[in-house]
PDB file of C-alpha atoms in Angstrom:
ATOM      1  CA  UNK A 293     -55.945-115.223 132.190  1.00 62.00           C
ATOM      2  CA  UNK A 294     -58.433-113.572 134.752  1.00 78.00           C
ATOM      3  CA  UNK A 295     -60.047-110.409 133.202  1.00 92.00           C
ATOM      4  CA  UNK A 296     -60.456-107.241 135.139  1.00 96.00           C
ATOM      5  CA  UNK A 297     -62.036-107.867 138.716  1.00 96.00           C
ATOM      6  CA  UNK A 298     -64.245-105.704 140.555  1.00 97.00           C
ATOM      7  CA  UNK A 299     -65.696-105.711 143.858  1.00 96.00           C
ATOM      8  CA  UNK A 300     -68.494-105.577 145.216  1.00 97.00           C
ATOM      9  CA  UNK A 301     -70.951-106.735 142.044  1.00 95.00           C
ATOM     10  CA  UNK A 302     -73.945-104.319 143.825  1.00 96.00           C
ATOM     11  CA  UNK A 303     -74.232-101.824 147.124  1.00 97.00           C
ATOM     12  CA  UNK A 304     -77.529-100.626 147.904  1.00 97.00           C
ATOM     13  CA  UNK A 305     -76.634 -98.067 150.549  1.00 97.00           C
ATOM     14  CA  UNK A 306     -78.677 -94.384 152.081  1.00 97.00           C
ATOM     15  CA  UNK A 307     -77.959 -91.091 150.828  1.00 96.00           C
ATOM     16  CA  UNK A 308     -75.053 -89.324 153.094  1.00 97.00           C
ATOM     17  CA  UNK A 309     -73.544 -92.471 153.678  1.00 97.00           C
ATOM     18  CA  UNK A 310     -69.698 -93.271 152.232  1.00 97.00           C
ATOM     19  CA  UNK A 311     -69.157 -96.251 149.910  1.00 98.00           C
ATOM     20  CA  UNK A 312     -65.925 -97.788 147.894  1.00 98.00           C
ATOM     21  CA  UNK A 313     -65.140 -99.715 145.050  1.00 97.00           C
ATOM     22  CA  UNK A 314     -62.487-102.100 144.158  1.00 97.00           C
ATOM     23  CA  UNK A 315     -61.005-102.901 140.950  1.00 97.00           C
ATOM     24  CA  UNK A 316     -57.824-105.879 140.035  1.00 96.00           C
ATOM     25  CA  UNK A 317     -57.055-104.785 136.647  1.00 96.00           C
ATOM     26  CA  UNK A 318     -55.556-107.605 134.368  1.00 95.00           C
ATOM     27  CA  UNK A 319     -51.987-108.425 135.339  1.00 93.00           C
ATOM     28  CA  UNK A 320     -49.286-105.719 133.386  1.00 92.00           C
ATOM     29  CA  UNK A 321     -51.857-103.240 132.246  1.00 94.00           C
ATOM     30  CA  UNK A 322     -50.679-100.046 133.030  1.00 92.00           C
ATOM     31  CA  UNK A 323     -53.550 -97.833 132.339  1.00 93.00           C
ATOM     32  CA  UNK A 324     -56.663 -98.225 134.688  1.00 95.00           C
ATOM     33  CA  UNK A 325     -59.916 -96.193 134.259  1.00 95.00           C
ATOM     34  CA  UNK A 326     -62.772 -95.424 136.223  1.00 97.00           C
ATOM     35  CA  UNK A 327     -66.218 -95.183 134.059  1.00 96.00           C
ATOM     36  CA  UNK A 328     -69.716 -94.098 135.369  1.00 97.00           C
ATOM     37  CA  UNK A 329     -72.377 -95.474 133.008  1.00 96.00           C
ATOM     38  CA  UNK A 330     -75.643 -94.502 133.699  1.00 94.00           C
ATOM     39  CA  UNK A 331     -78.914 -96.803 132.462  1.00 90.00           C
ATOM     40  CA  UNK A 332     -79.428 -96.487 128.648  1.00 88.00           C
ATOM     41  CA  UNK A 333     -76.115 -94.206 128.501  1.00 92.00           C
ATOM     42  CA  UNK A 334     -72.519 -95.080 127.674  1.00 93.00           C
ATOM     43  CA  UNK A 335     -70.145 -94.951 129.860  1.00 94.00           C
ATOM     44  CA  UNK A 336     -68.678 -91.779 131.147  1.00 94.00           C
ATOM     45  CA  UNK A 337     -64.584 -91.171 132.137  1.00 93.00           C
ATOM     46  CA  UNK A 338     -64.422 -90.091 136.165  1.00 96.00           C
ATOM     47  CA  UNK A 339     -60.540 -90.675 136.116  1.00 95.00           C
ATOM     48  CA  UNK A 340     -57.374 -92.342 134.271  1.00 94.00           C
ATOM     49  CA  UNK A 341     -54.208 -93.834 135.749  1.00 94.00           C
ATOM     50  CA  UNK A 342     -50.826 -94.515 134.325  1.00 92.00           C
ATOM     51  CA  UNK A 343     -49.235 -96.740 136.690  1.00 92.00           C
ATOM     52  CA  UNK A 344     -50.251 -94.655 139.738  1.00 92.00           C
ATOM     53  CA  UNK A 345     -50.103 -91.678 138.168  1.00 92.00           C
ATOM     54  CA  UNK A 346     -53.777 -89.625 137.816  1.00 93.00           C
ATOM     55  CA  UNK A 347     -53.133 -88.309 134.284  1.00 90.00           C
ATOM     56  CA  UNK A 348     -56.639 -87.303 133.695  1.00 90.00           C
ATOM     57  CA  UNK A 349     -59.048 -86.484 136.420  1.00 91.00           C
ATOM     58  CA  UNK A 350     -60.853 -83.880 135.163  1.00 88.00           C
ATOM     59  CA  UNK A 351     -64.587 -85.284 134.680  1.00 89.00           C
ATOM     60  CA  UNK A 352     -64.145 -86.815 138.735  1.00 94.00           C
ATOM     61  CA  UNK A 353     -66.188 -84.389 141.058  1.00 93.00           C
ATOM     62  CA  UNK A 354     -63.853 -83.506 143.464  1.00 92.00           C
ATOM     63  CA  UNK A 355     -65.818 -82.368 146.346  1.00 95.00           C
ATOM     64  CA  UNK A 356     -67.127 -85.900 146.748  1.00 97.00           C
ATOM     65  CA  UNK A 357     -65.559 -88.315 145.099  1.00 97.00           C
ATOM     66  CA  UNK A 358     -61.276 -89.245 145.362  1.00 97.00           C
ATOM     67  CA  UNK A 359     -59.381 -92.679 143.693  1.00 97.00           C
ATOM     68  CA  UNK A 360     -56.339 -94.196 144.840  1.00 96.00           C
ATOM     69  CA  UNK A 361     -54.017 -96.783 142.632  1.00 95.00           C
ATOM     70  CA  UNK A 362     -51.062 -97.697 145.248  1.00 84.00           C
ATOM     71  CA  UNK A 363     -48.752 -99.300 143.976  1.00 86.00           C
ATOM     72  CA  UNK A 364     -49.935 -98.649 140.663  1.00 84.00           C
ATOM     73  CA  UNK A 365     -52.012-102.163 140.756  1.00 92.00           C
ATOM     74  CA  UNK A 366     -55.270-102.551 142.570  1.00 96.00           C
ATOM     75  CA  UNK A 367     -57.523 -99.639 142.708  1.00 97.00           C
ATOM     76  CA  UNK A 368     -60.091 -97.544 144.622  1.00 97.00           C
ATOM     77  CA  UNK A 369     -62.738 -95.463 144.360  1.00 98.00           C
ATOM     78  CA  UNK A 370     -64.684 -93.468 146.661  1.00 98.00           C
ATOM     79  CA  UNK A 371     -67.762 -91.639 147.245  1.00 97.00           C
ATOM     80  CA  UNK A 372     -68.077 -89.892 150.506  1.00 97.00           C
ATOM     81  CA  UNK A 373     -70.969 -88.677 150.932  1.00 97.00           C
ATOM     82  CA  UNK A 374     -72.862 -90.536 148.371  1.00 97.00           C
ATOM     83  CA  UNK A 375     -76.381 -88.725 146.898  1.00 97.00           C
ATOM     84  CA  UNK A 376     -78.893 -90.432 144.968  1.00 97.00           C
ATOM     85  CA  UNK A 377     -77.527 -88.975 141.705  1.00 96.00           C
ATOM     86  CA  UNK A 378     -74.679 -91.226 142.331  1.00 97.00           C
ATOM     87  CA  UNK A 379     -77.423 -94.385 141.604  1.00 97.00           C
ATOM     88  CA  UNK A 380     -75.078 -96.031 138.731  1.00 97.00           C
ATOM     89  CA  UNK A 381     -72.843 -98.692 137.522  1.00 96.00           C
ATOM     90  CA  UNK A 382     -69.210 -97.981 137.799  1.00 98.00           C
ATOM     91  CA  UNK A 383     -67.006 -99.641 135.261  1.00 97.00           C
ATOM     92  CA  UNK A 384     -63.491 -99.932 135.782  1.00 97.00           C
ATOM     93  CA  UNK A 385     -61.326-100.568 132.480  1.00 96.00           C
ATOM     94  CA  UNK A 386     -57.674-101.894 131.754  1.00 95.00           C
ATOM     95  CA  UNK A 387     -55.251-101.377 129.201  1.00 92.00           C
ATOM     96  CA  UNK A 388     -52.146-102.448 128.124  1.00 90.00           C
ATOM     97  CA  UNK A 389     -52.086-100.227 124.637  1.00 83.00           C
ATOM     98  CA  UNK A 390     -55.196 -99.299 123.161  1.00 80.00           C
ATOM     99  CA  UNK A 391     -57.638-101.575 123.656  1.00 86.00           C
ATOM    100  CA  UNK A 392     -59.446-101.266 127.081  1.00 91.00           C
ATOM    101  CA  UNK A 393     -60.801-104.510 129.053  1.00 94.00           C
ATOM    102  CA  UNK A 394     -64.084-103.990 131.120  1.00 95.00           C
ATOM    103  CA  UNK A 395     -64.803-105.128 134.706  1.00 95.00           C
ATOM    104  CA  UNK A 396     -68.546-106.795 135.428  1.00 92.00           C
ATOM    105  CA  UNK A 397     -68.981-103.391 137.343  1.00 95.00           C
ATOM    106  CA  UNK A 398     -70.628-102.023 140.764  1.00 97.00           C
ATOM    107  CA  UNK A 399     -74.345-101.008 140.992  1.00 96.00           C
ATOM    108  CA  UNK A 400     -74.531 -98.488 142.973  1.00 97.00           C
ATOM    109  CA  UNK A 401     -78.018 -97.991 144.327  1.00 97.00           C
ATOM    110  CA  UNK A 402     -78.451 -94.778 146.486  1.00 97.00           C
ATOM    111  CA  UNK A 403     -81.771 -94.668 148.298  1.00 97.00           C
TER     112      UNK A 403
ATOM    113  CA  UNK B 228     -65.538 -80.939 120.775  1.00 55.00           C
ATOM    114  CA  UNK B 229     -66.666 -84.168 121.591  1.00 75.00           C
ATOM    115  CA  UNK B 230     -69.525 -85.355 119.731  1.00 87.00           C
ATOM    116  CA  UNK B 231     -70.430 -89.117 119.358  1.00 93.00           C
ATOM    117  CA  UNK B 232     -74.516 -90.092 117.805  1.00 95.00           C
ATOM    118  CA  UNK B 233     -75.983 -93.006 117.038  1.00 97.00           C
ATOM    119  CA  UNK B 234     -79.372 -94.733 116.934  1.00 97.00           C
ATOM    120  CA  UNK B 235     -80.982 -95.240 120.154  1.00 96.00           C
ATOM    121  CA  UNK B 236     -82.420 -98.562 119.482  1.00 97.00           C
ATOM    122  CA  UNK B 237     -82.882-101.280 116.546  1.00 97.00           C
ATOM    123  CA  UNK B 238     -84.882-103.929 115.389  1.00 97.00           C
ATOM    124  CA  UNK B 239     -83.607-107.069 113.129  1.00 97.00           C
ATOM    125  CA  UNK B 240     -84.580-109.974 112.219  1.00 97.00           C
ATOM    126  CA  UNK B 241     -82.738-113.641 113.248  1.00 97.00           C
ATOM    127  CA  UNK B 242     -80.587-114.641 110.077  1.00 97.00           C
ATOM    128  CA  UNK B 243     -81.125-110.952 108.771  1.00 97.00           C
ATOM    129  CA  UNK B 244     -78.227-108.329 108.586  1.00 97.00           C
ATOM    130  CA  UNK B 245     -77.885-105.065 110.529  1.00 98.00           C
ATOM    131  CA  UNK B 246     -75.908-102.120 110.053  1.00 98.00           C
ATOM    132  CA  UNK B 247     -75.397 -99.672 113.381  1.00 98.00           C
ATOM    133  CA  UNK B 248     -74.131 -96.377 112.153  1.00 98.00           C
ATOM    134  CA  UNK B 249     -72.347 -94.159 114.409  1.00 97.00           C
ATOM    135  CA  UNK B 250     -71.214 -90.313 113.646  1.00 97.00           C
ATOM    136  CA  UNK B 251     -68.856 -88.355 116.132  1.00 95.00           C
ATOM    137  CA  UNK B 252     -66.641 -84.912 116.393  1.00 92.00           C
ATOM    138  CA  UNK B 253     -63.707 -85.526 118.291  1.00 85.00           C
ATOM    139  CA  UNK B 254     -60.661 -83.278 118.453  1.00 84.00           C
ATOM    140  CA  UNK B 255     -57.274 -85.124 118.089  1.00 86.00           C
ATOM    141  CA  UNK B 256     -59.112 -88.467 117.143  1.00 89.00           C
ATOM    142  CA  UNK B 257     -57.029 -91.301 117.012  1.00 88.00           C
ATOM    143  CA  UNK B 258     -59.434 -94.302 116.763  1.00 93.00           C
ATOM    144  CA  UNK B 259     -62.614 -96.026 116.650  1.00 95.00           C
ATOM    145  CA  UNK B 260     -63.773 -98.600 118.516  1.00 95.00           C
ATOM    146  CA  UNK B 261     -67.551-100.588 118.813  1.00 97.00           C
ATOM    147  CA  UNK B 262     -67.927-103.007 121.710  1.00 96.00           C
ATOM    148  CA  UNK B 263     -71.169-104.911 122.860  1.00 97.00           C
ATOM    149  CA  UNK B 264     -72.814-104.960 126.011  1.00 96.00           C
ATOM    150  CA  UNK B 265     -75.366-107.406 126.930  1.00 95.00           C
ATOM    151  CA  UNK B 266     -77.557-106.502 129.925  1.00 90.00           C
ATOM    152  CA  UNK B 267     -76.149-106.073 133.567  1.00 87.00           C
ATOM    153  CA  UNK B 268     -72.531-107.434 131.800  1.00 90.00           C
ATOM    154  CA  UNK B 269     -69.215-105.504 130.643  1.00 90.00           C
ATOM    155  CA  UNK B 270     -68.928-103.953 127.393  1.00 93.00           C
ATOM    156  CA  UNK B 271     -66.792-106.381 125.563  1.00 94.00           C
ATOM    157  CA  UNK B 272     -64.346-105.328 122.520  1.00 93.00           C
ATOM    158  CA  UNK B 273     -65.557-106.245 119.440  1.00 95.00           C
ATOM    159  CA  UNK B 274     -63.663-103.650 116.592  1.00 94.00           C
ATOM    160  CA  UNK B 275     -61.083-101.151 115.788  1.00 94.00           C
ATOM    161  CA  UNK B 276     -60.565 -99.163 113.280  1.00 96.00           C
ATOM    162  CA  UNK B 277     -57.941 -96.602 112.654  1.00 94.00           C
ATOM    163  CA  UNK B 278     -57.562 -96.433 109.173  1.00 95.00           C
ATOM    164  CA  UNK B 279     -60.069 -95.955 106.450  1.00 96.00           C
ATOM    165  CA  UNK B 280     -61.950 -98.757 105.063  1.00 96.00           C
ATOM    166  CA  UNK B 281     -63.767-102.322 106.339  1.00 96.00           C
ATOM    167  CA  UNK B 282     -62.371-104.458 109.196  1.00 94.00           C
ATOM    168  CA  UNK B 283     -63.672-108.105 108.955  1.00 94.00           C
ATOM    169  CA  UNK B 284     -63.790-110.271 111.752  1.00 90.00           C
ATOM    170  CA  UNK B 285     -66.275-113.380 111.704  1.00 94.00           C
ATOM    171  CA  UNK B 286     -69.798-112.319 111.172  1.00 96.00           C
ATOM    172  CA  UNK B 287     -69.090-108.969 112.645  1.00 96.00           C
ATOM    173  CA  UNK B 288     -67.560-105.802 110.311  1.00 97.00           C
ATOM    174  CA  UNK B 289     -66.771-102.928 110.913  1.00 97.00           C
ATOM    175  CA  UNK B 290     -66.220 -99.635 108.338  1.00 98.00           C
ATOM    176  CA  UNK B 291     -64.461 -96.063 109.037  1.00 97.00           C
ATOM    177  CA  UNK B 292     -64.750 -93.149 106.981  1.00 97.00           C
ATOM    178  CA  UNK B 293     -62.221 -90.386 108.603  1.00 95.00           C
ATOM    179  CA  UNK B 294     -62.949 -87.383 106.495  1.00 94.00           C
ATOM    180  CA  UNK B 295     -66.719 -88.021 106.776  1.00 95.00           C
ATOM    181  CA  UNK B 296     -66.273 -88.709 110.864  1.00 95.00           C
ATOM    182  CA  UNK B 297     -68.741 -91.811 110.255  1.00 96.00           C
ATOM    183  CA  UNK B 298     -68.403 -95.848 111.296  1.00 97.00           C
ATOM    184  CA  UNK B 299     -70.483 -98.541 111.059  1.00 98.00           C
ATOM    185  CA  UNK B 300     -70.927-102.048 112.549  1.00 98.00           C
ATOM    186  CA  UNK B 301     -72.126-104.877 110.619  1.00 98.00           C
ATOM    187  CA  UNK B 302     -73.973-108.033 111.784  1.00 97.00           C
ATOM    188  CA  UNK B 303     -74.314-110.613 109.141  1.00 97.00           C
ATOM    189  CA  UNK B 304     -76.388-113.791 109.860  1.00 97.00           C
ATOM    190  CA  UNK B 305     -78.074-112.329 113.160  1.00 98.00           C
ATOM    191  CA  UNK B 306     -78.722-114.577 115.958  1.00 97.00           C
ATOM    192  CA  UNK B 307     -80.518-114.264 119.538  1.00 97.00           C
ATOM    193  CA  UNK B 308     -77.339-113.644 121.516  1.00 97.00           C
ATOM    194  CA  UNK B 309     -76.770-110.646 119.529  1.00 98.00           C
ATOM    195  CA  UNK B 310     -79.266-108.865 121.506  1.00 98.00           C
ATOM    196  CA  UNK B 311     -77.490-106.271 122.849  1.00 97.00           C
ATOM    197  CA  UNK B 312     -76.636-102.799 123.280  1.00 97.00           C
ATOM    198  CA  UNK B 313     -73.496-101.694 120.832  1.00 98.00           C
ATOM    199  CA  UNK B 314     -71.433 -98.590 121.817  1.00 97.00           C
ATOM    200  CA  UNK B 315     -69.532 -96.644 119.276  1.00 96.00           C
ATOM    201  CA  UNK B 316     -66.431 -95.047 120.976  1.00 95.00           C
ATOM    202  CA  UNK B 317     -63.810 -92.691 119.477  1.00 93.00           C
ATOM    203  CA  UNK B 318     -60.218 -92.482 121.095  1.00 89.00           C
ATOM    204  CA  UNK B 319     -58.419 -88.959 121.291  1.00 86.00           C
ATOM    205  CA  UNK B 320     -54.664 -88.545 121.656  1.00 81.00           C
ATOM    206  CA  UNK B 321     -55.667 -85.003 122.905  1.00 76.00           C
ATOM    207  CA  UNK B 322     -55.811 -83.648 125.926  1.00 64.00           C
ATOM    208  CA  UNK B 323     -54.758 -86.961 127.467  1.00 68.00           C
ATOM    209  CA  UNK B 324     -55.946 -90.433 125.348  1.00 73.00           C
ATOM    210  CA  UNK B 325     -59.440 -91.000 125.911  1.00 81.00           C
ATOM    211  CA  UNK B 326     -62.596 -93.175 124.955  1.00 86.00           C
ATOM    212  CA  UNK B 327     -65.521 -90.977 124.582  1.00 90.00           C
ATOM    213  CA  UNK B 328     -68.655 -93.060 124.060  1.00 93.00           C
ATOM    214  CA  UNK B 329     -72.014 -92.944 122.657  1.00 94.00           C
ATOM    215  CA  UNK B 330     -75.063 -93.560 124.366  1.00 95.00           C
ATOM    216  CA  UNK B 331     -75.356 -97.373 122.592  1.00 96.00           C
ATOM    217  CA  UNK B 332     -77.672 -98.857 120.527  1.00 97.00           C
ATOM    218  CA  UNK B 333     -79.815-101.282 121.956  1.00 97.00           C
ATOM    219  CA  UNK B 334     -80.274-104.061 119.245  1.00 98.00           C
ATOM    220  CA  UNK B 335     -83.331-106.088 119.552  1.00 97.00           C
ATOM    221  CA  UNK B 336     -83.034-109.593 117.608  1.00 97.00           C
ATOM    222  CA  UNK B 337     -86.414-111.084 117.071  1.00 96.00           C
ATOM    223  CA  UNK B 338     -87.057-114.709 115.633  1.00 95.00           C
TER     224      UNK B 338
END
């Protein structure tokens, strides 16, 4: 069974500039998450999904960042425009109960 | 609150045993969980523990004290691969379920 898939594995892009990431969570797993993990830090909650339902968004910072699950599958996440405080992995996380599943994560690298 | 400490790094011995404590404060707490995460790669589920006591699983325990808000993780028989960081994560049922994490323990296994 393929794990949770995210895409791209690294972005290296300039300050201002808009990026997105894409995460296949593992097939039936109704919750998705979006994690920031910064280096020698855990990681950090931006946003949870139920199906395509935003249930908790309240650590995602609106003014710059916005997620999308369609279809309550695949999701996205985006950072428009990005700042070099943004430099981080982001982890996105199924679940079917309790349990969550990591993907290899994005490294974001704002210069 | 939310509330989650544990050591910022560790040094064992292969063959030895090491025990990675972890404290936390979290309102509505409904779980603990420890997963590793080797450099650059997903954190990958290693425990759970809900109820009191020890969870055994292969070389790997882990113990939870409720009342005393305290886990640990136990490594028996330490090898190189276990070089890793290890991050302690409580799950709430409040205010929408959640993982909060610690900042990991980075666990240096030396021959």
């Amino acid at each position: 069974e393929a794990g949770v898939v995210q895409s791209p594995r690294y972005k290296i892009i300039e300050k201002k500039q808009p990026v997105a990431f894409w995460c296949n969570p593992i097939s039936g797993h109704n919750t998705l998450y979006w994690y920031r993990q910064n280096l020698g830090q855990g990681p950090e909650l931006l946003i949870r999904y139920e199906n395509e339902e935003a249930v908790d968004d309240s650590q995602l910072p609106k003014d710059r960042f916005s997620a999308e699950r369609l279809k309550g599958v695949d999701s996205t996440l985006k950072i428009q425009p990005a700042e070099l405080g943004d430099s981080a992995v982001y982890l996105c996380a199924s679940s079917l109960s309790t349990e969550a599943f990591f993907g290899q994560g994005t490294r974001l690298t704002v210069v | 609150g939310q509330n989650i400490d544990q050591p910022t790094e560790m040094t064992a011995t292969e063959g030895a045993i090491v025990q990675i404590n972890c404290t936390y404060q979290t309102s509505g707490f409904n779980g603990l969980f420890w997963y590793q995460q080797h450099a650059g790669e997903a954190p990958t589920f290693l425990s759970y523990n809900v109820l009191d006591g020890l969870e055994e699983k292969g070389r790997f325990s882990s113990f939870l004290s409720r009342s005393k808000g305290y886990s640990y993780l136990l490594l028996k028989e330490l090898q190189m691969k276990d070089s890793a960081s290890y991050l302690c994560a409580s799950y709430s049922n409040y205010n929408f379920n959640k993982f909060y994490f610690g900042s990991g323990t980075k666990l240096n296994v030396k021959p």
